[in-house]
């Protein structure tokens, strides 16, 4: 019995990437529409390793907006979700009066079902909200036929989500306006610009969840005088330096500034009252290891950066990645040989010299790092053309197979 | 057979205290004569618990200057030791032309033997150089009959030593002059000013020695833009606030500023390149414990401060000390009941409520803290009148009993 087409959900599925900042975003000057106290810059990671997939369906029969995240239904009334839904619908209605509207406007009055999954475990401690909101906004826009600048909408879901709207190297310009219209992400260079750049996510075995970034950055804005100084007087120069290092593919400059900016972000967390700690003893060992590794070679071959958690993200170049992975294996030996220590892009095996081991000179720490995700820079959000990949079934509910 | 008196060493023994900064000194603007980038302020700890004892002997028969530290002969030619010896001898010669010189001037041409011991283990991780140089300068001054301002000499041995030249609450004014003549310690209030103030040194079981403070602070001056901002724009206001809190015996204000300044100092260490870490996971647990303890009571009853190592120094008031010690015992249980966990001033036993335990809500960490030294504010350097306490024998060599 064929269904009446108006009762069949209209459905779009898209994917969006994680991004890792090299000039950090920490602190809002406007909490409601999420305007930052400083500009920031990130590398978009490849979706082959880390991505969010989101299906949005709309149908005249849906009685309410609903959302499922990683298999669990969540509250659709969260203010930031509502901001994104409202903004996209507003842009779609505005577009309706424009010339090339191909969208059935009735769709805009329908309720939506949203289903979103990550291809990486939450335990990886990667900020999934950036990929999540970028994917939501991108998918809603495709469903409603909204084109053009969308980072401004994603920003209102989660600040750093605006940077996940583009591939490669992306800056979030803080802007000056009170309405946030100039607080946007822009691609600095596409992912093809620097193919040798490689990324390793070192997933640290953490005991428990630290202070969340939303409340943490607010406390920092209110209490850390060093954060204010950083935002006003340090970051503007660093943005210029970072863009220049990326344009020139100057790895040493890129790496050193990345490390300094990660450290300065964590310094402002420590200057917060009460202080916020995201780095733990394993994080600090990774930091020391990287500096000793670089020192041994007399050049900066590897950089670390840490977000609001103990996991290290390593930037390095193609020709150093296999040795550095072996260094990590040596100094953070796994006890279970069963589990896969290295996930993602293959890395050739390598041996490391005793000279190098001695230069690093640390006691190996078993189980400090759970596993490594090997990846690289990648493109921005994409439409998933294969309808088999929809996360929602024709009944508008999450497929059981997920 | 009576000795010829000119062959008998002239000998003086003095003691000097440790001090713990509440506004931190980190960074020199002049490395040679030790001028700081900012003023600082400390509490002098009581010598009943923590002191350095130094005997200086001089004798026409001594063929060279010699020094023994904690039972081991050390190199007398260290530049900072030489600075102190040279300065004191210069002041003594200058004094010779003044009216009240009671000192045999020939003594000034004799070589000296110096013997110095701490009554606390080096493993306690307390900056022994402050007490050590304060004691050396004070003892040399007594031997050579030098009176008046001596903190300027002690400063040239070890910056923070100048603050150990006074008891109670002591500020080191950074000064402005290039010759350092106005970079001096001054007593803000004597130790009798705030008798309820109590101090607990929580000795953390550290794995190994971190970056030394001399090289660490130099790297910070060269690389941390946050340190420069702190020194120029934050510390001046904090000095005024801290002096005011001490004068008013306003514990909450004193405690909060102490914690904020410790955190900011460690933040500048993290902003150093490569970053310097002195806090470890145990230090961070102590910090969290203190904030949760204060939060439970809705008032600031306890403060932490950390120097260039993982040990916590706790400031609290008499009426909270026994409960807080019990809290530390509970969350950092000792495994060996044999060793003494609490040293120094007696602390009555106390019980802690389940409410408080739940409010702190941390898993107890066995062996995180080795022991506690319980003490309070105390006086400045003193002459040891009992000649039995000389560390050098009549032969000018360290006594074997030490």
Coordinates of N, CA, C and O in Angstrom, one line a residue, chain A residues 125-188:
Chain A
X125 N 36.9 12.2 24.7 CA 37.1 13.5 25.4 C 37.2 14.6 24.3 O 37.7 15.7 24.7
X126 N 36.9 14.3 23.1 CA 37.0 15.4 22.1 C 35.7 16.2 22.2 O 34.6 15.7 22.3
X127 N 35.8 17.5 22.0 CA 34.7 18.4 22.1 C 33.7 18.0 21.0 O 33.9 18.4 19.8
X128 N 32.7 17.2 21.3 CA 31.8 16.7 20.2 C 30.7 17.8 19.9 O 30.1 17.7 18.9
X129 N 30.6 18.8 20.8 CA 29.6 19.8 20.6 C 29.9 20.6 19.3 O 28.9 21.1 18.6
X130 N 31.1 20.9 19.0 CA 31.5 21.6 17.8 C 31.0 20.9 16.6 O 30.3 21.5 15.8
X131 N 31.4 19.6 16.5 CA 31.0 18.9 15.3 C 29.5 18.7 15.3 O 28.8 18.8 14.3
X132 N 28.9 18.5 16.5 CA 27.5 18.3 16.6 C 26.6 19.5 16.1 O 25.7 19.3 15.3
X133 N 26.9 20.6 16.6 CA 26.2 21.8 16.2 C 26.4 22.2 14.8 O 25.5 22.6 14.0
X134 N 27.7 22.0 14.3 CA 28.0 22.3 12.9 C 27.1 21.4 12.0 O 26.6 21.8 11.0
X135 N 27.1 20.1 12.4 CA 26.3 19.2 11.6 C 24.8 19.5 11.6 O 24.2 19.4 10.6
X136 N 24.3 19.8 12.8 CA 22.9 20.1 12.9 C 22.5 21.3 12.0 O 21.6 21.3 11.2
X137 N 23.3 22.4 12.1 CA 23.0 23.6 11.4 C 23.2 23.3 9.8 O 22.3 23.7 9.0
X138 N 24.2 22.6 9.5 CA 24.4 22.3 8.1 C 23.3 21.5 7.5 O 22.8 21.7 6.4
X139 N 22.9 20.5 8.3 CA 21.8 19.6 7.8 C 20.5 20.3 7.7 O 19.7 20.2 6.7
X140 N 20.1 21.1 8.8 CA 18.9 21.9 8.7 C 18.9 22.8 7.5 O 17.9 23.0 6.8
X141 N 20.1 23.4 7.3 CA 20.1 24.3 6.1 C 19.9 23.6 4.8 O 19.2 24.2 3.9
X142 N 20.4 22.4 4.7 CA 20.2 21.7 3.4 C 18.7 21.3 3.3 O 18.1 21.4 2.2
X143 N 18.1 20.9 4.4 CA 16.7 20.5 4.4 C 15.8 21.6 4.0 O 14.9 21.5 3.2
X144 N 16.1 22.8 4.5 CA 15.3 24.0 4.3 C 15.8 24.8 3.1 O 15.2 25.9 2.9
X145 N 16.8 24.4 2.5 CA 17.3 25.1 1.3 C 18.0 26.4 1.6 O 17.9 27.4 0.8
X146 N 18.6 26.5 2.8 CA 19.3 27.8 3.2 C 20.7 27.7 2.7 O 21.4 26.7 3.0
X147 N 21.2 28.7 2.0 CA 22.6 28.7 1.6 C 23.3 29.9 2.2 O 22.7 30.7 2.8
X148 N 24.6 30.0 1.9 CA 25.3 31.2 2.3 C 25.9 31.0 3.7 O 26.0 29.8 4.2
X149 N 26.3 32.1 4.3 CA 27.0 32.1 5.6 C 26.2 31.4 6.7 O 25.1 31.9 7.1
X150 N 26.7 30.3 7.2 CA 26.0 29.6 8.3 C 26.8 29.5 9.6 O 26.2 29.1 10.6
X151 N 28.0 29.9 9.6 CA 28.9 29.8 10.8 C 28.3 30.6 11.9 O 28.4 30.3 13.1
X152 N 27.6 31.7 11.5 CA 27.0 32.6 12.5 C 25.9 31.9 13.3 O 25.6 32.2 14.4
X153 N 25.2 30.9 12.6 CA 24.2 30.2 13.3 C 24.8 29.1 14.1 O 24.4 28.9 15.3
X154 N 25.8 28.4 13.6 CA 26.4 27.3 14.3 C 27.1 27.9 15.6 O 27.0 27.2 16.6
X155 N 27.6 29.1 15.5 CA 28.2 29.7 16.6 C 27.3 29.8 17.8 O 27.7 29.8 19.0
X156 N 26.0 30.0 17.5 CA 25.0 30.2 18.6 C 24.6 28.9 19.2 O 23.9 28.9 20.2
X157 N 25.0 27.8 18.6 CA 24.8 26.5 19.2 C 26.0 26.2 20.2 O 25.8 25.9 21.4
X158 N 27.2 26.3 19.6 CA 28.4 26.1 20.4 C 29.5 26.9 19.8 O 29.7 26.8 18.5
X159 N 30.1 27.8 20.5 CA 31.0 28.8 19.9 C 31.9 28.2 18.8 O 32.0 28.6 17.7
X160 N 32.7 27.1 19.2 CA 33.7 26.6 18.4 C 33.1 25.8 17.2 O 33.8 25.4 16.2
X161 N 31.7 25.6 17.2 CA 31.1 24.9 16.1 C 31.2 25.7 14.8 O 31.2 25.1 13.7
X162 N 31.3 27.0 15.0 CA 31.4 27.8 13.7 C 32.6 27.5 12.9 O 32.6 27.5 11.7
X163 N 33.7 27.0 13.6 CA 34.9 26.7 12.9 C 34.8 25.3 12.2 O 35.6 25.0 11.3
X164 N 33.9 24.5 12.7 CA 33.7 23.2 12.0 C 32.8 23.3 10.7 O 32.6 22.3 10.1
X165 N 32.4 24.5 10.4 CA 31.7 24.7 9.2 C 32.5 24.8 7.9 O 32.0 24.9 6.8
X166 N 33.9 24.8 8.1 CA 34.8 24.8 7.0 C 35.9 23.8 7.2 O 36.2 23.4 8.3
X167 N 36.5 23.4 6.1 CA 37.6 22.4 6.1 C 38.9 23.2 6.3 O 39.0 24.4 6.1
X168 N 40.0 22.4 6.5 CA 41.3 23.0 6.5 C 41.6 23.8 7.7 O 41.4 23.4 8.8
X169 N 42.1 25.0 7.5 CA 42.5 25.9 8.5 C 41.5 27.1 8.6 O 41.3 27.8 7.6
X170 N 41.0 27.2 9.8 CA 39.8 28.1 9.9 C 40.0 29.1 11.0 O 40.3 28.7 12.1
X171 N 39.7 30.4 10.7 CA 39.7 31.3 11.9 C 38.3 31.7 12.2 O 37.4 31.8 11.3
X172 N 38.1 32.0 13.5 CA 36.8 32.6 13.9 C 37.2 34.0 14.3 O 37.9 34.2 15.3
X173 N 36.8 34.9 13.5 CA 37.0 36.3 13.8 C 36.0 36.8 14.8 O 34.8 36.6 14.7
X174 N 36.5 37.3 15.9 CA 35.7 37.7 17.1 C 34.6 38.7 16.7 O 33.5 38.7 17.2
X175 N 35.0 39.6 15.8 CA 34.0 40.7 15.4 C 33.9 41.8 16.4 O 34.5 41.7 17.5
X176 N 33.2 42.8 16.1 CA 33.1 43.9 17.0 C 31.6 44.3 17.3 O 31.3 44.9 18.3
X177 N 30.7 43.8 16.5 CA 29.3 44.2 16.6 C 28.6 43.5 17.8 O 28.9 42.4 18.1
X178 N 27.7 44.2 18.4 CA 27.0 43.7 19.5 C 26.0 42.6 19.0 O 25.6 41.7 19.8
X179 N 25.5 42.7 17.8 CA 24.5 41.7 17.3 C 25.3 40.4 16.8 O 24.6 39.5 16.4
X180 N 26.6 40.4 16.8 CA 27.3 39.2 16.4 C 27.4 39.0 14.9 O 28.0 37.9 14.5
X181 N 26.9 39.8 14.1 CA 26.8 39.6 12.7 C 28.2 39.5 12.0 O 28.4 38.9 10.9
X182 N 29.2 40.0 12.7 CA 30.6 40.0 12.2 C 31.4 39.0 13.0 O 32.7 39.0 12.8
X183 N 30.8 38.1 13.8 CA 31.6 37.1 14.5 C 31.4 35.8 13.8 O 30.5 35.0 14.1
X184 N 32.3 35.6 12.8 CA 32.1 34.5 11.8 C 33.4 33.7 11.7 O 34.5 34.2 11.9
X185 N 33.2 32.5 11.2 CA 34.3 31.7 10.8 C 34.7 31.9 9.3 O 33.8 32.2 8.5
X186 N 36.0 31.8 9.0 CA 36.4 32.0 7.6 C 37.6 31.0 7.4 O 38.4 30.8 8.3
X187 N 37.6 30.4 6.2 CA 38.7 29.5 5.9 C 39.9 30.3 5.6 O 39.9 31.3 4.8
X188 N 41.0 29.9 6.3 CA 42.3 30.6 6.0 C 43.0 29.9 4.8 O 43.5 30.6 3.9

